[in-house]
Short mmCIF file of C-alpha atoms and ligand atoms in Angstrom, two decimals:
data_model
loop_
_atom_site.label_atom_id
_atom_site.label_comp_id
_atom_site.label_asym_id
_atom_site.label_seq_id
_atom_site.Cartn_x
_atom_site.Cartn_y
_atom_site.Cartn_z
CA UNK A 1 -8.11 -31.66 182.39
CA UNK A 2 -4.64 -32.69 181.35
CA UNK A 3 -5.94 -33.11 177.97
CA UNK A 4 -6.89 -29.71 177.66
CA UNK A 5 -4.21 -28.45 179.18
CA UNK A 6 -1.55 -29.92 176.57
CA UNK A 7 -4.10 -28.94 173.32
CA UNK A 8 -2.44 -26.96 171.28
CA UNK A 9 0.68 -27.25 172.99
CA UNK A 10 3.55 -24.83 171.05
CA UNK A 11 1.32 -23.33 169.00
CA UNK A 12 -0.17 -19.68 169.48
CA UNK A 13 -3.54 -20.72 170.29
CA UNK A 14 -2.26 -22.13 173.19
CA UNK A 15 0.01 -19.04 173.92
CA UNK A 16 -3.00 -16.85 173.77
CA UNK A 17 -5.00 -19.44 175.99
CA UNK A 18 -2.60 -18.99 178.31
CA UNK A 19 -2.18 -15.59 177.97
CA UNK A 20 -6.01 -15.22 178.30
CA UNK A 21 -6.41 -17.35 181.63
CA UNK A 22 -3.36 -15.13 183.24
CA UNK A 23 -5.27 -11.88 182.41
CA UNK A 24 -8.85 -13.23 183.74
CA UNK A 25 -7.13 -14.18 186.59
CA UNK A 26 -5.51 -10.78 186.95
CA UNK A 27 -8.95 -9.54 186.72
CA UNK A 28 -10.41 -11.38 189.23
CA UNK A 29 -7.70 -11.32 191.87
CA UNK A 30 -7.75 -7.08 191.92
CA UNK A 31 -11.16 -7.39 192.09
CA UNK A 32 -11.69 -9.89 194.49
CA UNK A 33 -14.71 -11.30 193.06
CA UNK A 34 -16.45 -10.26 188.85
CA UNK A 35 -19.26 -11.44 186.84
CA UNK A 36 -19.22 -13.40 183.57
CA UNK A 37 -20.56 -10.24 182.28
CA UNK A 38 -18.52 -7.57 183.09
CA UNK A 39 -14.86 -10.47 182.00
CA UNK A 40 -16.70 -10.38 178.67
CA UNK A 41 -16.54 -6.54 178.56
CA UNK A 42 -13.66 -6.39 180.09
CA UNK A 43 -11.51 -8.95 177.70
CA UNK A 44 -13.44 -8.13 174.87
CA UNK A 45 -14.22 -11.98 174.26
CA UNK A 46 -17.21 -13.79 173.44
CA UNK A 47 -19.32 -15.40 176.30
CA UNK A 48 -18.55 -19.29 175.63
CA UNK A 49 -14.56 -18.38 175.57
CA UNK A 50 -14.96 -16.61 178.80
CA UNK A 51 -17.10 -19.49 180.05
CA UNK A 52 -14.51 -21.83 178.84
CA UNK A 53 -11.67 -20.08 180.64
CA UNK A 54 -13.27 -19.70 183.81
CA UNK A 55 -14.26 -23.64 183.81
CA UNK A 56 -10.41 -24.13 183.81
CA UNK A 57 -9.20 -21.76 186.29
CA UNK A 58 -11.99 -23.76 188.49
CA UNK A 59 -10.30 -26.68 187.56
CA UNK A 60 -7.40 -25.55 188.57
CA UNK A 61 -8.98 -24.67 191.93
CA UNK A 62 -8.11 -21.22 191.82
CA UNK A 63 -11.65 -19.76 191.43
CA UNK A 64 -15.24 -20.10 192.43
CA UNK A 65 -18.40 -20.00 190.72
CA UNK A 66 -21.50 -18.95 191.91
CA UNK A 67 -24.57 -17.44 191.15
CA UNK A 68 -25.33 -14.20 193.23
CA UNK A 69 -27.95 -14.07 195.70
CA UNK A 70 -31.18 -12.99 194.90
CA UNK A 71 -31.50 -8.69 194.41
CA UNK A 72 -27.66 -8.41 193.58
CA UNK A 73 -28.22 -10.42 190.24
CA UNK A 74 -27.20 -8.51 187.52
CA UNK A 75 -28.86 -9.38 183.75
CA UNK A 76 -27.77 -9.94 181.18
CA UNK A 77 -28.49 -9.90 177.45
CA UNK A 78 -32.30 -11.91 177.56
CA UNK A 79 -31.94 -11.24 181.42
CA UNK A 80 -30.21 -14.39 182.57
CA UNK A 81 -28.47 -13.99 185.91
CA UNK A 82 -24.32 -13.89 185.41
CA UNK A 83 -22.50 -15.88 187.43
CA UNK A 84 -20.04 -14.62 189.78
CA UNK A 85 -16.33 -15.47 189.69
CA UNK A 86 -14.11 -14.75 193.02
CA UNK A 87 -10.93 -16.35 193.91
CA UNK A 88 -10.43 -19.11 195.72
CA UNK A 89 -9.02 -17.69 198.44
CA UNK A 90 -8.37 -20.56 200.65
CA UNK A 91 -6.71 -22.33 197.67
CA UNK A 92 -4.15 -20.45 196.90
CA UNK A 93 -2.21 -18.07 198.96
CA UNK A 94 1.35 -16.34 199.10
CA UNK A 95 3.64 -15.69 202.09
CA UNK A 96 4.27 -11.59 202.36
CA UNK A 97 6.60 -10.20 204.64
CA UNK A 98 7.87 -6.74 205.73
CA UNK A 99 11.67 -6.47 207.11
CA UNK A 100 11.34 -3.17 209.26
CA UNK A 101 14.49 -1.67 211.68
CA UNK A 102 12.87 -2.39 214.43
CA UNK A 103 10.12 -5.58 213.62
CA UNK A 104 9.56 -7.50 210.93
CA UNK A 105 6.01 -8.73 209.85
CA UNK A 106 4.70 -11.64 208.35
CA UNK A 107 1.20 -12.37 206.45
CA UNK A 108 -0.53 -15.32 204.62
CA UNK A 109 -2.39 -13.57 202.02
CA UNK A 110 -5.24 -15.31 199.68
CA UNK A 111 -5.16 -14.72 196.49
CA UNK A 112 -7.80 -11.75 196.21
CA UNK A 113 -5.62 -10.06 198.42
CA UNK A 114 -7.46 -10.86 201.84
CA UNK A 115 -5.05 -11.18 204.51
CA UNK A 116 -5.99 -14.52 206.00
CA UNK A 117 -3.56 -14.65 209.11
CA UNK A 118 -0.25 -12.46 210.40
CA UNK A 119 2.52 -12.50 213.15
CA UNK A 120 5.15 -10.11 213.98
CA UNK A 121 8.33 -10.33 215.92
CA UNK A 122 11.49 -8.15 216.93
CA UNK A 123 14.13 -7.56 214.56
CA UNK A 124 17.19 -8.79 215.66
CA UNK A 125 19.04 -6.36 217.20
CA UNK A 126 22.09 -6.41 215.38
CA UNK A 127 20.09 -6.29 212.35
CA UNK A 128 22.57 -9.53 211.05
CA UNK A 129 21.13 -10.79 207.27
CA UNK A 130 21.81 -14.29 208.89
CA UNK A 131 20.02 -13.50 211.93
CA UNK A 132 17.47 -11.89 210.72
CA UNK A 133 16.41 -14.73 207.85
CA UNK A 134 16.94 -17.17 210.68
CA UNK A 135 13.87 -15.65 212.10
CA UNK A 136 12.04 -14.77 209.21
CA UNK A 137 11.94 -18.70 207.61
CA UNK A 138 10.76 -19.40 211.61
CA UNK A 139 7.72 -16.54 210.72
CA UNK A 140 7.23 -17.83 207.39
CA UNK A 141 7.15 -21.73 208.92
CA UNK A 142 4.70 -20.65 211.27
CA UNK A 143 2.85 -19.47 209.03
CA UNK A 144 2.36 -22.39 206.82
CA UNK A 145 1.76 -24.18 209.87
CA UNK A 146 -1.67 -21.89 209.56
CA UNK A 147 -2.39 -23.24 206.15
CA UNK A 148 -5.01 -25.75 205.29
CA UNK A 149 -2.95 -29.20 204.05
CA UNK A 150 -4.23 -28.86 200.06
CA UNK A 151 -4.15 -25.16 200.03
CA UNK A 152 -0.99 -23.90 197.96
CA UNK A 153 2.08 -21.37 198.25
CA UNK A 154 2.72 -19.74 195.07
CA UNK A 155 5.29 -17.21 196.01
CA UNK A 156 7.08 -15.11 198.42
CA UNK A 157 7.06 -11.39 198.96
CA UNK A 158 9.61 -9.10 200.65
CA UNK A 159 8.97 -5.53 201.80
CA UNK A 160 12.72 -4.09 202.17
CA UNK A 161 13.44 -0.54 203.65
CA UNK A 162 15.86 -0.28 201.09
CA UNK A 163 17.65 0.20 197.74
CA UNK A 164 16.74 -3.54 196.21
CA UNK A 165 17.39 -5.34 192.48
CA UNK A 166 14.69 -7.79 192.60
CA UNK A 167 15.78 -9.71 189.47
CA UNK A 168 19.21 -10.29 191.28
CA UNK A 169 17.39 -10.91 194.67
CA UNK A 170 19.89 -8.10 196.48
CA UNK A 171 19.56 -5.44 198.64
CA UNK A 172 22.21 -2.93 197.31
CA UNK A 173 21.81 -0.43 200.30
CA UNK A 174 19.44 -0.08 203.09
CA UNK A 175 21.12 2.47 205.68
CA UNK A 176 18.73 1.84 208.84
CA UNK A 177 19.44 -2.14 208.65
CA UNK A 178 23.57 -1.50 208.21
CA UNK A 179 23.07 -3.73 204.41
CA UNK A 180 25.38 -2.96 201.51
CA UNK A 181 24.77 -5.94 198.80
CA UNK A 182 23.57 -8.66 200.70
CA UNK A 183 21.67 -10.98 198.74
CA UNK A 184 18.25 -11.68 200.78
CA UNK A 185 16.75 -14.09 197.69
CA UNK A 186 19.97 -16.49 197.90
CA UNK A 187 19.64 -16.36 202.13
CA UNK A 188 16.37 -17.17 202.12
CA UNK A 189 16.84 -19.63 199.50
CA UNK A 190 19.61 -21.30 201.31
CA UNK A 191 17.18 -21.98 203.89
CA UNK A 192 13.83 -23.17 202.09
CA UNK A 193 15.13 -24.39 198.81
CA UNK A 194 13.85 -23.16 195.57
CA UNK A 195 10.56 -24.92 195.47
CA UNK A 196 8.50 -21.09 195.62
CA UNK A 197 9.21 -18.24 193.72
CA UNK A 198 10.80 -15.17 195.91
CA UNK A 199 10.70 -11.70 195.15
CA UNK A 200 11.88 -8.42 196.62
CA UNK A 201 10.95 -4.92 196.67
CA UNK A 202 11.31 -1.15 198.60
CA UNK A 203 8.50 -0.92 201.19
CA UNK A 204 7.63 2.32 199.30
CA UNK A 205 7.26 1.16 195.85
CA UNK A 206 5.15 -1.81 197.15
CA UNK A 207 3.13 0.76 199.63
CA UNK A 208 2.25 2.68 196.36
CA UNK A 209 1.29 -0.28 194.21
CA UNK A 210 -0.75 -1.80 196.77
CA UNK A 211 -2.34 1.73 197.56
CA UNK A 212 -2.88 2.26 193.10
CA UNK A 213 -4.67 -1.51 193.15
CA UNK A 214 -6.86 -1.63 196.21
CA UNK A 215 -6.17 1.34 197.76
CA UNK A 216 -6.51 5.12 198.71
CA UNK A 217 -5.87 5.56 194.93
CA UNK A 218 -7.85 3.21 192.60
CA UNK A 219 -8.26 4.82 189.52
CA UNK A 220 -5.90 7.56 190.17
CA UNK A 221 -2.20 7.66 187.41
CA UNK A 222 -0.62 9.41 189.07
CA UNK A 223 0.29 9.13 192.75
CA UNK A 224 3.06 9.53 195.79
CA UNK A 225 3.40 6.86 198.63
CA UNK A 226 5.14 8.03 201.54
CA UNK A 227 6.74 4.99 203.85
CA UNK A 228 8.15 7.01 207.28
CA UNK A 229 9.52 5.06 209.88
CA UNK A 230 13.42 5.48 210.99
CA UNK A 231 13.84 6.13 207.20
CA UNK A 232 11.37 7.70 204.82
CA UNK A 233 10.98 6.48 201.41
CA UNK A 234 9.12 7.50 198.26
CA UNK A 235 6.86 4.53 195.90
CA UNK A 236 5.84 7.06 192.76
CA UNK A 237 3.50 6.04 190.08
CA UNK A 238 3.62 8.07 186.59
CA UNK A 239 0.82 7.45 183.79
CA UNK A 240 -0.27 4.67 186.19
CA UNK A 241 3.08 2.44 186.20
CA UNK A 242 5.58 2.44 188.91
CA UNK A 243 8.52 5.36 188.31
CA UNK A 244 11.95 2.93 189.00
CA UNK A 245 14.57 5.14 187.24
CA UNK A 246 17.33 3.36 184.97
CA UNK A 247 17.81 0.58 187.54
CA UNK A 248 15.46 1.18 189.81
CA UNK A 249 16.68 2.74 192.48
CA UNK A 250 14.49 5.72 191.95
CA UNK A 251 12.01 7.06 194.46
CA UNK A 252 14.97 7.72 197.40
CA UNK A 253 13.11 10.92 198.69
CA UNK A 254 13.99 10.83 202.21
CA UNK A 255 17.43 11.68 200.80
CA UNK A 256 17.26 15.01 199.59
CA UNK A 257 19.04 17.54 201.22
CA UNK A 258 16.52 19.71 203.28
CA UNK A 259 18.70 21.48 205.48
CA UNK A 260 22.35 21.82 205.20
CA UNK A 261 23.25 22.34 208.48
CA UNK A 262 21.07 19.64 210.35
CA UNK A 263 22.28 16.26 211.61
CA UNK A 264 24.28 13.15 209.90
CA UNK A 265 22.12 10.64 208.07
CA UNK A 266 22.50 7.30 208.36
CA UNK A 267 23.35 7.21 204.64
CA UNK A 268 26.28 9.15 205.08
CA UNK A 269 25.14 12.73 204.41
CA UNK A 270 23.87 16.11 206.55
CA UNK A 271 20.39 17.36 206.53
CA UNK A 272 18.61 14.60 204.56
CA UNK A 273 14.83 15.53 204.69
CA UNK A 274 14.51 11.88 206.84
CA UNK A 275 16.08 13.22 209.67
CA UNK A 276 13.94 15.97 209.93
CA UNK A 277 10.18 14.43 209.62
CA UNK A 278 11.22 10.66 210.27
CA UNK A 279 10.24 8.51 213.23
CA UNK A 280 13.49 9.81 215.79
CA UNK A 281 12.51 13.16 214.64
CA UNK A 282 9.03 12.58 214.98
CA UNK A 283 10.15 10.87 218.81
CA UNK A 284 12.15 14.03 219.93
CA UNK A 285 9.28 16.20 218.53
CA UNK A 286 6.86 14.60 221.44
CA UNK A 287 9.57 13.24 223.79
CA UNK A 288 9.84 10.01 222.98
CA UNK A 289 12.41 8.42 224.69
CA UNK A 290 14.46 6.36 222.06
CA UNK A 291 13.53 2.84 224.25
CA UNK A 292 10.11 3.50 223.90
CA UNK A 293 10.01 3.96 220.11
CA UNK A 294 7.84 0.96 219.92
CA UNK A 295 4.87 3.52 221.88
CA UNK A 296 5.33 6.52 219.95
CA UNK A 297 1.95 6.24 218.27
CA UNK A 298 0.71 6.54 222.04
CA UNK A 299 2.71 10.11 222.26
CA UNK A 300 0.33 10.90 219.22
CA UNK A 301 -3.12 10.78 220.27
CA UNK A 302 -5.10 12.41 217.99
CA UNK A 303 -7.10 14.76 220.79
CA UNK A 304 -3.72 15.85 222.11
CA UNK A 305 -2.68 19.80 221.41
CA UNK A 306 1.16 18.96 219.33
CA UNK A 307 4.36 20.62 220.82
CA UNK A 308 5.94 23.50 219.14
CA UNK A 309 8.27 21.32 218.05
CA UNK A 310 5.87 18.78 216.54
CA UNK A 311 4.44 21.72 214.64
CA UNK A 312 7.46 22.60 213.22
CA UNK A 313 8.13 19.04 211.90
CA UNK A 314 4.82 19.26 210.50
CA UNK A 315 6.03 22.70 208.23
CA UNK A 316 9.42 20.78 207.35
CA UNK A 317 7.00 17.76 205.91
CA UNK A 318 5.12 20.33 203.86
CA UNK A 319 7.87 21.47 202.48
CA UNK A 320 8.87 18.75 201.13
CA UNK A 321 5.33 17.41 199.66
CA UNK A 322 5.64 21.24 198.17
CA UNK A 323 8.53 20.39 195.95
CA UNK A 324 7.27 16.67 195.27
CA UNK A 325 4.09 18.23 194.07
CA UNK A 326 6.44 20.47 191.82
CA UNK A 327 8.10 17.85 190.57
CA UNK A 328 5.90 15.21 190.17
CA UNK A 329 2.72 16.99 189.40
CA UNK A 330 0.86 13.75 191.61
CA UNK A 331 -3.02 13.49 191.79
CA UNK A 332 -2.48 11.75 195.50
CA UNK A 333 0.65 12.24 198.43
CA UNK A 334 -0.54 9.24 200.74
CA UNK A 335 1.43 9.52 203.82
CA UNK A 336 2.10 6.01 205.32
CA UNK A 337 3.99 5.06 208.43
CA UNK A 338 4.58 7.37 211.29
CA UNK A 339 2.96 10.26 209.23
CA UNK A 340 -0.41 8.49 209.81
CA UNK A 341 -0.27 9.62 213.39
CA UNK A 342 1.95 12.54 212.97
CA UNK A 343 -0.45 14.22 209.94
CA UNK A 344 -3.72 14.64 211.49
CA UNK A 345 -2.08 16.31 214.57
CA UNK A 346 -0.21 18.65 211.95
CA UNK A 347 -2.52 19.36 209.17
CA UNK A 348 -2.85 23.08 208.97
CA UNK A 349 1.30 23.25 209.52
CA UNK A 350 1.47 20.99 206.68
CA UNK A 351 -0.91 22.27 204.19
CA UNK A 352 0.22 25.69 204.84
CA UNK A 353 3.71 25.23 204.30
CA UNK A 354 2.81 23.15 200.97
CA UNK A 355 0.88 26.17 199.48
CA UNK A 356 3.62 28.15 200.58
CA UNK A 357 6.39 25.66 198.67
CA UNK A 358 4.21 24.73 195.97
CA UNK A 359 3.20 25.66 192.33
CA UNK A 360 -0.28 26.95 193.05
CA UNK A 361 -1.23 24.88 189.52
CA UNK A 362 -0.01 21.44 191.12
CA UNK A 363 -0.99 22.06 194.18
CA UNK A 364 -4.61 22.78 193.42
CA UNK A 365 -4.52 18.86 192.33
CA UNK A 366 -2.48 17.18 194.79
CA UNK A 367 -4.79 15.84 197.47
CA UNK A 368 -2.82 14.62 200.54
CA UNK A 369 -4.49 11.48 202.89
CA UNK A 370 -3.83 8.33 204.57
CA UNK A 371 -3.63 5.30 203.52
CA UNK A 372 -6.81 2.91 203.15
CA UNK A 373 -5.03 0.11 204.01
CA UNK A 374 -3.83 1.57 207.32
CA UNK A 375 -0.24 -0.03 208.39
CA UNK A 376 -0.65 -2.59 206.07
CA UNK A 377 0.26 -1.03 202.35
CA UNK A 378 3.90 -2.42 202.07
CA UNK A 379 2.83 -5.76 203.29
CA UNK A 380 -0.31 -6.04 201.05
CA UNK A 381 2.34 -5.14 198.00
CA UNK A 382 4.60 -7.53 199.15
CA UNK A 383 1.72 -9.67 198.82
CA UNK A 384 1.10 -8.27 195.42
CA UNK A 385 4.74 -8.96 194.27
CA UNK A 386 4.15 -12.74 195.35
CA UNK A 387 1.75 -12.86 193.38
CA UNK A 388 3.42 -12.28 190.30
CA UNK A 389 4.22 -15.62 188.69
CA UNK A 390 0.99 -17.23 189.35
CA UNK A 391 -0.91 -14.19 187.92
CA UNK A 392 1.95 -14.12 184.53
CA UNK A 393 1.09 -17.68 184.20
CA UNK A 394 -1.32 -19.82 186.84
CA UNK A 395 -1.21 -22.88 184.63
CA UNK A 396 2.65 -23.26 184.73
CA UNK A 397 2.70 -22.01 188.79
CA UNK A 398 -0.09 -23.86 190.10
CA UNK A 399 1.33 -27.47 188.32
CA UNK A 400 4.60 -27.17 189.93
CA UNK A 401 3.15 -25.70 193.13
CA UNK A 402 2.46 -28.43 195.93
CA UNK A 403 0.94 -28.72 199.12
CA UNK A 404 1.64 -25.65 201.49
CA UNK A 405 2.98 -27.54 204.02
CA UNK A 406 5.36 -30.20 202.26
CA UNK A 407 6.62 -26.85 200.06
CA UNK A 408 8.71 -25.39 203.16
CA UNK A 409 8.52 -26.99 206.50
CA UNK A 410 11.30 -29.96 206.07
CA UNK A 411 13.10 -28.16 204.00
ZN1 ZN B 1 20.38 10.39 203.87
#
């Protein structure tokens, strides 16, 4: 196997070998399981290369062959069965987490995407970076803890309700956790080493892209994730790649002023459209006490007739979609967070006061709906984002990756 591996080492063969085994890889991680046949079509290269590159990423123990079971074969060419390729799931995993106000979340996820085991806990209350890493690298040991002994980490995931540079690992301004610049990569890495590559991202942006790949909307270009909780946040995807803006702080749609006159925001401003639809809105809407915030979804029962006042959130939120639909022209609004509870109470308000706000044009397209992955979208695209170096390059990844447990616990 080494052999192989260093053939053609520095040359472009070996650049587009590599280039090649990142992309099946790609493939067969959305996909969470492809024939021979259909990596053929899809790479546009000849059956032995495919076979070839397949043989290694099994050598490299991050896929499985098999042949299907009998009546799901699928023929090819002369009619020989194709074999199946899925990813080892077991093999190779990443750590995700999501850093909410009020709890944080933690996942092991395989690569495939398959959530293979979770844990959540309280956010500290004073919402301290220290503090709070303190208890995240306790999550993330746990975790590991969880982990088969050969089975390796790859990477590390963060879901941030925030403003975030992920190449410079900082938070530049989430206003429900009280950050300004605080650099979450270098905490964390102060704690665990550097032995596992860590990346950051807004809950939003990762709800979306975990929504566009296995998602509400697969195969859709064009699309709006809604994250609601204390603050509401906007993932947008344009001619199917993420929208970030010049340094990607775009997407801050909670934000906009919707009414002038309304409360103080917790960024500083009056009448942001979060304080009107998100969750302490959505709380005094129902009464919702504020120390029972962590059973609102109970004051949201979906055969329960809504409060005036819950109606009338429901016409602000349509609002809103109406001039996102303006703007953005999306195919999909998925509302995530709070809004999964608060929508299907609301939907007539909602609709109505879109078609009221919107371009009748857009809004003909825009289909509004929950999210298929339920609570789980920014977590699954924090997953996602951990997954990024092995999936740019497994070969590189996977030989300095070790065993999950000696990669964090001791450290
Ligand atoms: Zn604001």
């Amino acid at each position: 196997m080494a052999d192989r591996r260093r053939r053609g080492t520095g040359t472009n063969q070996e650049a587009v070998r590599r280039h090649n085994l990142a992309t099946l890889l790609g493939h067969v991680h959305r996909s969470g399981g492809v024939s021979r046949a259909q990596l053929t079509e899809l790479m546009g290269l000849n059956r032995s290369t495919i076979a070839d590159l397949v043989r290694e990423l099994e050598d490299l123990e991050v896929v499985t062959q098999s042949t299907p079971e009998a009546g799901t074969i699928q023929r090819v060419g002369a009619g020989r069965p194709s074999i199946d390729v899925k990813p080892a799931a077991d093999s190779v995993f990443v750590l995700a987490a999501e850093l909410g106000v009020d709890t944080m979340d933690v996942a092991r996820v395989g690569l495939g995407g398959q959530p293979l085991d979770r844990m959540s806990a309280t956010t500290p209350t004073n919402r301290d970076p220290d503090a709070l890493v303190d208890t995240l690298v306790d999550m993330l040991r746990a975790m590991l803890k969880t982990a088969d002994d050969r089975s390796r980490l790859v990477g590390i995931g963060m879901a941030v309700p925030g403003v975030v540079t992920d190449s410079a690992g900082l938070v530049r301004f989430a206003p429900n956790l009280g950050w300004t610049d605080v650099a979450l990569t270098s905490v964390l890495e102060s704690r665990i080493g550097r032995r596992v590559p860590v990346h950051i991202g807004n809950d939003a942006e990762l709800g979306a892209l975990a929504e566009h790949t296995r998602g509400a909307a697969r195969h859709m270009n064009n699309l709006i994730y809604m994250s609601c909780d204390v603050g509401v946040g906007g993932g947008v995807i344009v001619a199917g790649a993420p929208m970030m803006g010049a340094s990607g702080y775009a997407g801050e749609i909670g934000h906009q002023v919707f009414n002038p006159n309304g409360q103080t925001c917790r960024c500083g401003n009056v009448g942001c459209w979060e304080t009107e639809i998100g969750s302490h809105a959505v709380a005094e809407a129902v009464g919702c006490p504020s120390s029972e915030m962590h059973r609102l979804a109970e004051y949201l029962q979906p055969d329960s007739e809504p409060p005036a006042r819950l109606r009338a959130l429901g016409h602000s939120l349509g609002l809103g979609l109406g001039g996102l639909v303006n703007v953005f022209n999306p195919e999909m609004i998925i509302l995530g967070g709070v809004l999964r509870w608060v929508f299907p109470l609301v939907r007539e308000d909602v609709l109505e006061a879109l078609s009221e706000w919107a371009l009748a044009a857009p809004a003909e397209q825009a289909q509004i709906v929950l999210p298929a992955l339920g609570g789980d979208s920014s977590i699954i695209g924090a997953a996602e984002l951990g997954f990024t170096d092995v999936l740019h390059d497994p070969v590189e990844v996977l030989a300095a990756s070790t065993g999950a447990t000696a990669t964090i616990i001791g450290a």
